[in-house]
Coordinates of C-alpha atoms and ligand atoms in Angstrom, one line a residue:
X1 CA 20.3 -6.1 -20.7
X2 CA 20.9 -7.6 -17.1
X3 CA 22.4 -4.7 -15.4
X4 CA 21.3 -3.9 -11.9
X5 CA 18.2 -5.1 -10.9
X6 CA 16.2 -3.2 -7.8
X7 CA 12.8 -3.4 -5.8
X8 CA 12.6 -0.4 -4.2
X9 CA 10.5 1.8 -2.4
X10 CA 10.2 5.4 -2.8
X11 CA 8.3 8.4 -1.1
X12 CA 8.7 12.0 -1.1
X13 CA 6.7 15.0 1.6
X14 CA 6.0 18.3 0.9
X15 CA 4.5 20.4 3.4
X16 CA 3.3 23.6 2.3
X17 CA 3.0 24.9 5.9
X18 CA 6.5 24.4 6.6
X19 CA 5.7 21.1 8.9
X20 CA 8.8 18.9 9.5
X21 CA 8.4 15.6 7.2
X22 CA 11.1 14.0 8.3
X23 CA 9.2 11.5 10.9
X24 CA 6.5 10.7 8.0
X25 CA 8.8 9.8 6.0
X26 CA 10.3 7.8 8.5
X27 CA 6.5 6.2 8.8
X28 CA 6.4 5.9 5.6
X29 CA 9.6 3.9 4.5
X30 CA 8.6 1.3 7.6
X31 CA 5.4 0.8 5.6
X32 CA 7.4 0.3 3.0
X33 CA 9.7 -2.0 4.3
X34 CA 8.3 -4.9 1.9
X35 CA 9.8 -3.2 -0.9
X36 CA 13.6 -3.7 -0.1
X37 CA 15.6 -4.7 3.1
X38 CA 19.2 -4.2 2.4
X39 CA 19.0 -0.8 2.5
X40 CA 17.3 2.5 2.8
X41 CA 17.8 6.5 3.1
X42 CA 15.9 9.7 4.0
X43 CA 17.5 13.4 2.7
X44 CA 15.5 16.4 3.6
X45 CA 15.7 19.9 2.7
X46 CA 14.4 23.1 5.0
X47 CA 12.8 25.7 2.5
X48 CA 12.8 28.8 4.9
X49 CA 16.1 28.6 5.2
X50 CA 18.4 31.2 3.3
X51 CA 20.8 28.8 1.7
X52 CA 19.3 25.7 1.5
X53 CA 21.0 22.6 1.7
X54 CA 20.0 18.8 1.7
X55 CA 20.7 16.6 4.5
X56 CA 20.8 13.0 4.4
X57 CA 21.1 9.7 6.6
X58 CA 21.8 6.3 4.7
X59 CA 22.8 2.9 5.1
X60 CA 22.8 -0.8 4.9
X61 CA 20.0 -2.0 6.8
X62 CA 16.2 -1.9 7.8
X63 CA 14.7 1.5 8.5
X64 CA 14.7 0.8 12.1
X65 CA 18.2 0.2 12.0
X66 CA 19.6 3.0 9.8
X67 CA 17.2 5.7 11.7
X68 CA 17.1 6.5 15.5
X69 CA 15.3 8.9 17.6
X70 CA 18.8 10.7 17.4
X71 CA 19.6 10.6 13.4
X72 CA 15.7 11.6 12.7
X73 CA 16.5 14.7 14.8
X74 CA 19.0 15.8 13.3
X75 CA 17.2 15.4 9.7
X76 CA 14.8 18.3 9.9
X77 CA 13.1 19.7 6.8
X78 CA 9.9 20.5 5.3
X79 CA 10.6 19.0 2.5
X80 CA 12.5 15.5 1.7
X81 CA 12.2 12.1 0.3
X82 CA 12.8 8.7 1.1
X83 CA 14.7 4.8 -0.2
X84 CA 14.3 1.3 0.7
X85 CA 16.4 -0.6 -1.1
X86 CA 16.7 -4.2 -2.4
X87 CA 19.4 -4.7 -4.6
X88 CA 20.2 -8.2 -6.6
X89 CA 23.0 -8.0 -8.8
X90 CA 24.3 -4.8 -7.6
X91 CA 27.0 -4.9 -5.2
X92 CA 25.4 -4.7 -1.2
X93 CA 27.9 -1.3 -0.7
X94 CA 27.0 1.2 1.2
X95 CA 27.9 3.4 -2.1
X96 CA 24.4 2.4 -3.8
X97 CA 22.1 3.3 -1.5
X98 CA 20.0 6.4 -2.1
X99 CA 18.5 8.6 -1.9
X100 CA 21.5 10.3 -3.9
X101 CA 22.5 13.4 -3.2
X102 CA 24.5 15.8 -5.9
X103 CA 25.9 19.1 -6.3
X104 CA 24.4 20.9 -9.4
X105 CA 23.9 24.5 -10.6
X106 CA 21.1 25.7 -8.4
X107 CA 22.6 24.0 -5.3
X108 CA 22.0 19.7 -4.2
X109 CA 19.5 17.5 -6.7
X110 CA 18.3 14.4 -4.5
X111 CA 16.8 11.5 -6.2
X112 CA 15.2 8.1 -5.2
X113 CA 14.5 5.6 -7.8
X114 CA 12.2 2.2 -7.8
X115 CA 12.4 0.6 -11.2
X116 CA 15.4 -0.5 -13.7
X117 CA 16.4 1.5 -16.7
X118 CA 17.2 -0.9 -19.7
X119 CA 19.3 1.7 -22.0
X120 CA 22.2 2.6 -19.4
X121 CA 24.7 2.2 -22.2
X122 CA 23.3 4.8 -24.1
X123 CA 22.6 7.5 -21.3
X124 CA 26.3 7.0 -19.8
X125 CA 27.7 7.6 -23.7
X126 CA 26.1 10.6 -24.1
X127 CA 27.3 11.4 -20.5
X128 CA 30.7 10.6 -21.8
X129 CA 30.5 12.4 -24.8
X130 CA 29.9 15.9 -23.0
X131 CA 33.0 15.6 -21.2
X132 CA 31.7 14.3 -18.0
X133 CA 34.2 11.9 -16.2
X134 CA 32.3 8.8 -15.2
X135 CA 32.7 5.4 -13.9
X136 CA 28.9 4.5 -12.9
X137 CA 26.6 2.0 -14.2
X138 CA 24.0 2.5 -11.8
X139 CA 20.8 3.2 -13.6
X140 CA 19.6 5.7 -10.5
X141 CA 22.9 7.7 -10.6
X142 CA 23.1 8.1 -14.2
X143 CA 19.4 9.7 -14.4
X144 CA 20.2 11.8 -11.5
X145 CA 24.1 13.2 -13.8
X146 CA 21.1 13.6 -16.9
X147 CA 19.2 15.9 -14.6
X148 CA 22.1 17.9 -13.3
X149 CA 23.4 18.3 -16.7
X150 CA 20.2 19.4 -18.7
X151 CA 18.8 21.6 -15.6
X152 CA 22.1 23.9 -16.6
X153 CA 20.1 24.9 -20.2
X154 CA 16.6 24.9 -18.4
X155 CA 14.3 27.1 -17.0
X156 CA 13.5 24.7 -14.1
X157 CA 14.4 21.6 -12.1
X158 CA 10.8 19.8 -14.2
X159 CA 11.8 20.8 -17.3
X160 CA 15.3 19.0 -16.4
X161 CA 13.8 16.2 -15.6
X162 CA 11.6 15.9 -18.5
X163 CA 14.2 16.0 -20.9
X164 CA 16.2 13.6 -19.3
X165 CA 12.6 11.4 -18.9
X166 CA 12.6 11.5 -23.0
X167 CA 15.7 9.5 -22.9
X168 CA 14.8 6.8 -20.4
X169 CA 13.8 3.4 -21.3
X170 CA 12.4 0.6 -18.8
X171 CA 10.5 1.3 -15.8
X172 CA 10.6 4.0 -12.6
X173 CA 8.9 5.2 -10.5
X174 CA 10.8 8.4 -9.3
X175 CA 10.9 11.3 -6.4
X176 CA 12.9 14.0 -7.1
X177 CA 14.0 16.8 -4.6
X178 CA 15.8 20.2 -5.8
X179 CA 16.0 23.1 -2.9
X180 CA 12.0 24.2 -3.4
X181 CA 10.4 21.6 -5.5
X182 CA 9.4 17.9 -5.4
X183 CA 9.3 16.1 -8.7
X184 CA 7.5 12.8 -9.0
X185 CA 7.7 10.8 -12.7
X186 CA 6.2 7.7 -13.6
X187 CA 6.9 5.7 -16.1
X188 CA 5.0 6.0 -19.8
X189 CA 4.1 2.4 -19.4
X190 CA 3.7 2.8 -15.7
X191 CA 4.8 0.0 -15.0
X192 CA 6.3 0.5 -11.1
X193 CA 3.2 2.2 -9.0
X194 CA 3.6 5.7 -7.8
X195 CA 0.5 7.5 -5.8
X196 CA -0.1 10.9 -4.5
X197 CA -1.9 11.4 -1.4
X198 CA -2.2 14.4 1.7
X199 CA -1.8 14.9 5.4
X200 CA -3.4 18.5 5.7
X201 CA -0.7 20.8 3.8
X202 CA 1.5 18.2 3.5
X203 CA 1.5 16.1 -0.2
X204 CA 2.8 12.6 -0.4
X205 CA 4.3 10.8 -2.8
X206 CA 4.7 7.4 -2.3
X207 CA 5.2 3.5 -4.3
X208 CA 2.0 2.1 -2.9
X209 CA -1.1 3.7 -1.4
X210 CA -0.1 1.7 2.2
X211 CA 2.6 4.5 2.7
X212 CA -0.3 7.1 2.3
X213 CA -2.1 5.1 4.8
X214 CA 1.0 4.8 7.3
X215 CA 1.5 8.6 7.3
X216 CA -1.9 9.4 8.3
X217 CA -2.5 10.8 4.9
X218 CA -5.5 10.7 2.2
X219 CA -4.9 8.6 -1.1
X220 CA -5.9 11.1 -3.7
X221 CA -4.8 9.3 -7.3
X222 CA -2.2 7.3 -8.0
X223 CA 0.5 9.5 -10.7
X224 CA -0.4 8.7 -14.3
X225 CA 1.7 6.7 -16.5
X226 CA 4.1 9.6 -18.5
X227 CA 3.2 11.9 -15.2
X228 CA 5.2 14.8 -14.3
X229 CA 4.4 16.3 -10.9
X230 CA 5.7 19.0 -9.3
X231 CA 5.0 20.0 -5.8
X232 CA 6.2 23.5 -4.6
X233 CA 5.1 26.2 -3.1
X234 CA 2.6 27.2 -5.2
X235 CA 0.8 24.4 -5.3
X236 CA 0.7 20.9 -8.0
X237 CA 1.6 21.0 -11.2
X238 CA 1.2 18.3 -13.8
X239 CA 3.0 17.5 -17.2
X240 CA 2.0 15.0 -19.4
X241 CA 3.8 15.5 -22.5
X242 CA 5.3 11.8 -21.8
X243 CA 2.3 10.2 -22.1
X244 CA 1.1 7.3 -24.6
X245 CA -1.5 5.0 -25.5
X246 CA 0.1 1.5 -24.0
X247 CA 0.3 1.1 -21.0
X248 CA 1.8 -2.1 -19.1
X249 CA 1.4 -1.9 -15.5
X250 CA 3.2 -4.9 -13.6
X251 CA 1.0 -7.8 -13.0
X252 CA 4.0 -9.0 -10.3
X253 CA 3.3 -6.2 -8.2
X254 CA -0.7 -7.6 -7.0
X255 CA 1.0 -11.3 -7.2
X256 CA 3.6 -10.8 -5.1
X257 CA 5.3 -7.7 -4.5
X258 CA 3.3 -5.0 -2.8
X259 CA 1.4 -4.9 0.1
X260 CA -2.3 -6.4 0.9
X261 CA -3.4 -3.6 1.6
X262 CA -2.3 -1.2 -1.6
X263 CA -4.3 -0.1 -3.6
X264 CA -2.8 0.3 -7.2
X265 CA -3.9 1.7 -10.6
X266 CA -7.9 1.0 -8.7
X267 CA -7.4 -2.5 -8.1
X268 CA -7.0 -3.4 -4.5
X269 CA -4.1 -5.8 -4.2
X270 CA -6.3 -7.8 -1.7
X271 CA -9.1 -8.0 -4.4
X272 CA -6.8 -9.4 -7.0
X273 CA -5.5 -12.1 -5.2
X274 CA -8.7 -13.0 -3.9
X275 CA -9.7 -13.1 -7.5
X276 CA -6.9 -15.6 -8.7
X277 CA -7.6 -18.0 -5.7
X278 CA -10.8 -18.4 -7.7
X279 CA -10.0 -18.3 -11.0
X280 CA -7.3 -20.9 -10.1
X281 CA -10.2 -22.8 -8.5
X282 CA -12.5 -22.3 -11.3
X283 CA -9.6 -23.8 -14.0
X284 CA -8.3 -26.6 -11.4
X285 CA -10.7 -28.2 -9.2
X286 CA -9.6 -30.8 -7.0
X287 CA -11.8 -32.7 -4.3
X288 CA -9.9 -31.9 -0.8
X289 CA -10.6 -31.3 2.8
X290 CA -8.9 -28.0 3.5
X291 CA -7.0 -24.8 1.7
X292 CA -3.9 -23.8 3.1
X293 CA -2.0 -20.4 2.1
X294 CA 1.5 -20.2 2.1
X295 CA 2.0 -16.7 4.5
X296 CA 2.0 -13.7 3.6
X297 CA 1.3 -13.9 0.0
X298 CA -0.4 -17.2 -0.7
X299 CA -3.0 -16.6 2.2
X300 CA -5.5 -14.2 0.0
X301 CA -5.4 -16.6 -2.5
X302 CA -6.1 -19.6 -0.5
X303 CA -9.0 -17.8 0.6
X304 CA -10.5 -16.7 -2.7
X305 CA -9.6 -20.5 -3.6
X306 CA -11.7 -21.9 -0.5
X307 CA -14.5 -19.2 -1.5
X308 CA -14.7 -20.5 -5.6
X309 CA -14.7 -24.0 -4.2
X310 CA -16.6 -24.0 -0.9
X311 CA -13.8 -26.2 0.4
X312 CA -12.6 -24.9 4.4
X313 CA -9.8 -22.4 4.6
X314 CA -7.6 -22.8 7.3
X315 CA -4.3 -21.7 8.8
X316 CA -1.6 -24.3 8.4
X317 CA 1.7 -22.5 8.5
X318 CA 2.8 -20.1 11.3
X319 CA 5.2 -17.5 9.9
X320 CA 8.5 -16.0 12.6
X321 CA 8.2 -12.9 10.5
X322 CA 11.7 -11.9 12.1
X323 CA 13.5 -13.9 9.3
X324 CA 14.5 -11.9 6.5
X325 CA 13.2 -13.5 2.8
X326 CA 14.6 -17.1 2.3
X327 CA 14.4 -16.0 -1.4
X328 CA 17.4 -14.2 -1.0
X329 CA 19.8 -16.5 0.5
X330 CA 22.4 -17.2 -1.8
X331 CA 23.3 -21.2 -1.8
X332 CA 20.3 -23.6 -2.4
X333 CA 21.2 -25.5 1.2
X334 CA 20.9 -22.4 3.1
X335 CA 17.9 -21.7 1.1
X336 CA 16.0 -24.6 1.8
X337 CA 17.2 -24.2 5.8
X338 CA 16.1 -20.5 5.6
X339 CA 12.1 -21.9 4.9
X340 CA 12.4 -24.3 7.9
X341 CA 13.2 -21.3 10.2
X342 CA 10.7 -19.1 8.3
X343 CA 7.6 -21.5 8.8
X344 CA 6.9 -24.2 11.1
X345 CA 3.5 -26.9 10.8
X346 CA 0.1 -26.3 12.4
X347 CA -0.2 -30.0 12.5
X348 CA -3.8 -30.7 13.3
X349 CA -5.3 -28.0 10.1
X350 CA -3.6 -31.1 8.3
X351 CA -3.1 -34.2 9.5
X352 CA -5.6 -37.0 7.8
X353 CA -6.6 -34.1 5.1
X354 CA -6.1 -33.6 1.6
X355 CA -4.9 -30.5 1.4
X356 CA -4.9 -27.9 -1.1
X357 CA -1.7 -25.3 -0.8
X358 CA -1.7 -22.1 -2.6
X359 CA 0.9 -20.3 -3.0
X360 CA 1.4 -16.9 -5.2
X361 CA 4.5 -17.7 -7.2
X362 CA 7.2 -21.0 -8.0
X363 CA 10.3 -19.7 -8.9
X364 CA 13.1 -21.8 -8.1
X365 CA 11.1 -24.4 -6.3
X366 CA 13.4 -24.5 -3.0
X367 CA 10.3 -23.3 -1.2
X368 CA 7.3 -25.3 -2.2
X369 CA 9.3 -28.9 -2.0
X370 CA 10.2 -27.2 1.4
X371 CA 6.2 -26.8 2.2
X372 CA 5.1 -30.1 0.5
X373 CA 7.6 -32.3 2.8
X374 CA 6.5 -30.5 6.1
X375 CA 2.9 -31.4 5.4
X376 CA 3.3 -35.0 4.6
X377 CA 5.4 -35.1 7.5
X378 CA 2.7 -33.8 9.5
X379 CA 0.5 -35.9 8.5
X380 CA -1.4 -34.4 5.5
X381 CA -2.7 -37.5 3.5
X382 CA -2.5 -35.5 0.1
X383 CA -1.0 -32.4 -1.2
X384 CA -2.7 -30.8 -4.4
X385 CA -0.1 -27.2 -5.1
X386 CA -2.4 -24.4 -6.8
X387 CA -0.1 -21.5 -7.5
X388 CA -1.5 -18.2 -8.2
X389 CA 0.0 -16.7 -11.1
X390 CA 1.3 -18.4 -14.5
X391 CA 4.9 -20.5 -14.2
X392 CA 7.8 -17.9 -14.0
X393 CA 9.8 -18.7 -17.3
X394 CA 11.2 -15.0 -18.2
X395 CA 13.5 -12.7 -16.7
X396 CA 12.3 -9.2 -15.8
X397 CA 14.1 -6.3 -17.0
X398 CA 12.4 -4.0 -15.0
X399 CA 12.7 -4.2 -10.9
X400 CA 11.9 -7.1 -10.3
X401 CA 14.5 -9.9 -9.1
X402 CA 14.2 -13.1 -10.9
X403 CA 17.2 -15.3 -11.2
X404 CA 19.2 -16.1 -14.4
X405 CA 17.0 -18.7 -16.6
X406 CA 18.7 -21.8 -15.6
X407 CA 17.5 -21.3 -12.3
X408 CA 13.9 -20.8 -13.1
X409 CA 12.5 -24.3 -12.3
X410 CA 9.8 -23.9 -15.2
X411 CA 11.9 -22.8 -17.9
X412 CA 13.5 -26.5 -17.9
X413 CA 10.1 -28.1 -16.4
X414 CA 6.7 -28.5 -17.3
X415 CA 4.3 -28.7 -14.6
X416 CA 4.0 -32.3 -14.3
X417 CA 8.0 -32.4 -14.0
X418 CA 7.7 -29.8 -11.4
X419 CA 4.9 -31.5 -9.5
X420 CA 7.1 -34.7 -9.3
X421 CA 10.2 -32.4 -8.0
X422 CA 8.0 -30.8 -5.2
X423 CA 6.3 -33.9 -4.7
X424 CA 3.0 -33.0 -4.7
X425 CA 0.0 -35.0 -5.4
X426 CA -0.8 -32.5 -8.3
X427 CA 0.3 -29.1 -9.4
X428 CA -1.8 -26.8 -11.3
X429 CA -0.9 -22.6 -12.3
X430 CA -3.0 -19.5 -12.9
X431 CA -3.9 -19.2 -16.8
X432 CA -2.2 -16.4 -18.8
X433 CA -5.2 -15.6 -19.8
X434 CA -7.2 -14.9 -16.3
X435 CA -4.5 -13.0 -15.3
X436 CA -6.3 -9.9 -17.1
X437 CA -9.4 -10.8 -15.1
X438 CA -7.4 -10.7 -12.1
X439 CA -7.2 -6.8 -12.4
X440 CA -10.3 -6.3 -13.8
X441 CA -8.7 -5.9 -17.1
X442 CA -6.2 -3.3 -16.2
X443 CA -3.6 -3.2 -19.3
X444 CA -0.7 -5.0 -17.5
X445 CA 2.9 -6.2 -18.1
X446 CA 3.1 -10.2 -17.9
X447 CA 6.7 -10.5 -19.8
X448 CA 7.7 -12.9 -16.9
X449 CA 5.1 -15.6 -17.5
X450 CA 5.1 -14.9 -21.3
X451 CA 7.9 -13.4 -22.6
X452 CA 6.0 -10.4 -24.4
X453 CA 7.8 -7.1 -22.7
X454 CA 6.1 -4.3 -23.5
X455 CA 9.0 -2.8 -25.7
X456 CA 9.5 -5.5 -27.3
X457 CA 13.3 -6.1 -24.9
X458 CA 14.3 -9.6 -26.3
Ligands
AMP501 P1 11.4 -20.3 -4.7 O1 11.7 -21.1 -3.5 O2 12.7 -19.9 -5.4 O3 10.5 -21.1 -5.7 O4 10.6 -19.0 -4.4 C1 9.3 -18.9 -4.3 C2 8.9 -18.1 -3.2 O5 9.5 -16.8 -3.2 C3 7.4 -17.8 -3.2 O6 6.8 -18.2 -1.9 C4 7.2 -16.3 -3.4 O7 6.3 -15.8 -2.5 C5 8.6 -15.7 -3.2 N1 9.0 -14.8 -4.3 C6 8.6 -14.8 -5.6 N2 9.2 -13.9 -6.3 C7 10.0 -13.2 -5.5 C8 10.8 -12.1 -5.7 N3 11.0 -11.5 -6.8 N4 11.5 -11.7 -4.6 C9 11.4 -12.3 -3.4 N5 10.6 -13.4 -3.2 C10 9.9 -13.8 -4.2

């Protein structure tokens, strides 16, 4: 059940007064930039025109790359949606980016998915089996040929998409553009965020509330779980026939993934980081001098750590955010050279301290033996590793990219092991069980730290 795995970023504009969208869009993927760097794509339609037709601008690369002042002129529309893409397993080809783009009966279907689909096999069969010629795996693609197809025996683009919905398994979040509509689904579990919001006439759809907040628009709800919205010119219509009583929102997302400043499913991201710093604090005490946060997404923690313990926060690391992820550099040398470039030592937070250092996640482990070294080197007397979230022992079948299981540092080690690898002074993880807490007992997907997906995947 590998197949491609994807973090992505979707967001989709409609604006009722015939406003161009293109430029918030633009806004709005840069917000999202967090979501996937390898790639990203804007297609836009222009509703008053006579024959409408979908243009689009995509590449390998960040949004400030693939877009100039020139391409975003070109791209006019009052209508369109947006990609950033981070692929793992899939090839890095210019071929996968999105949004995608197909002819079908009632003219170009454009599509932009966040999320992996877990039955692929089964939805490119049944492609097969109607006589369609196709080579694809690609999750993305084959709901966009499952839309195509049923909108041909529909009475609109929504009702297309919901039967092709029914058949989906796994997680997306999606925006969907035919000539007059946008179509935003979710999920049943929902377990990738989605959240609508408006800029005057203009309605957004967008992965996390901080693209909302980018494209100077107002959050109005985040799109149920089993959600089907459609946007045209009438107005917002709703379908929840998908809908069902378990819902498994991704824990990962307020760990790691999104940004501080989202606000998902009501819990603010920043809140539930806070709120593992002191839960963590509250299971693993430790007498120390100072908290340290690994930057970006240990910092909150650290904080919500100093605040449970009463220990001083400080600033120990300083981040050249101009380095792309040092998770995603393929050998473990380059790796481990990617964290040096990443983050160099504010010496005096640490030297002749015992220092606590939060960070949200261990995966491999190349990065906290990284951050352990630097600080005994400058000085630190001892190094206590708090890591806010539970050890990552599972793979995840549904966006996020974690490496095959022999890379997992905790599926071979238990936390003392680990501790001596990193060589720490101790080494201490979130609780399963306060993860809940974390998000005020939101109902949550934790198949990465447990092994319990919500489908029961094995
Ligand atoms: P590692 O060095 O492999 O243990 O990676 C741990 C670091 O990668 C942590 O600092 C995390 O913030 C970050 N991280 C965790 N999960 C992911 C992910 N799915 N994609 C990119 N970075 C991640």
């Amino acid at each position: 059940m590998s197949g491609i795995h994807e973090e992505c970023g979707v967001v989709g504009a409609f604006s009722l007064q015939h406003e161009n969208v293109t430029e918030y869009l633009y806004y709005g993927l840069l917000s999202l930039q967090h979501r996937g760097q390898e790639a990203c794509g804007i297609a836009v339609t222009d509703t008053k025109e006579s024959e409408i037709d979908a243009r689009c601008t995509k590449d390998l690369g960040l949004v400030t790359e693939v877009f100039s002042n020139e391409t975003l002129s070109e791209l006019k529309g009052d209508l369109g949606i947006g990609h950033v893409r981070y692929s793992t397993t899939g090839a890095c080809v210019r071929e996968n980016t999105q949004p995608l783009v197909l002819n079908y009966c009632k003219g170009k279907l454009s599509l932009a998915h966040n999320g992996n689909i877990v039955n692929t096999g089964e939805l490119r069969d049944e492609l097969i089996r109607t006589g369609a010629i196709f080579h694809t795996t690609m999750d993305s693609e084959l709901i966009a040929f499952h839309i195509a197809k049923n909108r041909v025996h529909s009475k609109s683009v929504e009702e297309a998409v919901f039967k092709t919905a029914k058949k989906l398994k796994g997680a997306y979040g999606l925006v969907i553009m035919s000539p007059r509509k946008l179509v935003a689904v979710r999920d049943p579990f929902g377990i990738r965020p989605l959240c609508l919001g408006k800029r005057g006439e203009m309605y957004i759809v967008a992965s996390e509330s901080c693209a909302l907040t980018a494209m100077g628009a107002k959050f109005i709800r985040d799109i149920e779980p089993g959600e089907i919205l459609t946007i045209s010119a009438s107005g917002l219509r709703s379908d929840f026939s998908l809908r069902q009583e378990k819902k498994a929102h991704c824990v990962f997302e307020y760990i790691y993934f999104s940004r501080l400043d989202s606000c998902i499913d009501g819990i603010k991201v920043y809140d539930a980081r806070l709120k593992a710093g002191e839960l963590l604090f509250k299971r693993h005490p430790v007498d120390a001098d100072v908290v340290v946060g690994v930057p970006e997404s240990g910092i909150a923690a650290a904080k919500g750590f100093a605040k449970a313990s009463g220990i001083p926060f400080d600033l120990a690391f300083h981040k050249n955010s101009y380095i792309g992820r040092t998770f995603i550099k393929p050998s473990q040398s380059e790796r481990a050279l990617g964290v040096l470039m990443k983050l160099s030592v504010l010496s005096d937070a640490v030297r002749g301290k015992r220092v606590v250092l939060v960070d949200d996640s261990i995966v491999r482990g190349t990065t906290m033996a990284n951050l352990v070294k630097m600080l005994k080197e400058a000085g630190a007397l001892e190094v206590h590793v708090r890591i806010s979230s539970p050890p990552f022992m599972h793979p995840c079948y549904y966006g996020v990219d974690v490496p095959s299981n022999k890379e997992l540092i905790a599926t071979e080690n238990t936390a003392y092991e680990i501790n001596k690898i990193i060589g720490g002074d101790s080494l201490e993880y979130l609780d399963t069980s306060d993860l809940k807490e974390m998000v005020c007992g939101l109902p949550i997907c934790t198949a990465c730290f447990t092994g319990d997906y919500p489908a029961g995947e094995k």
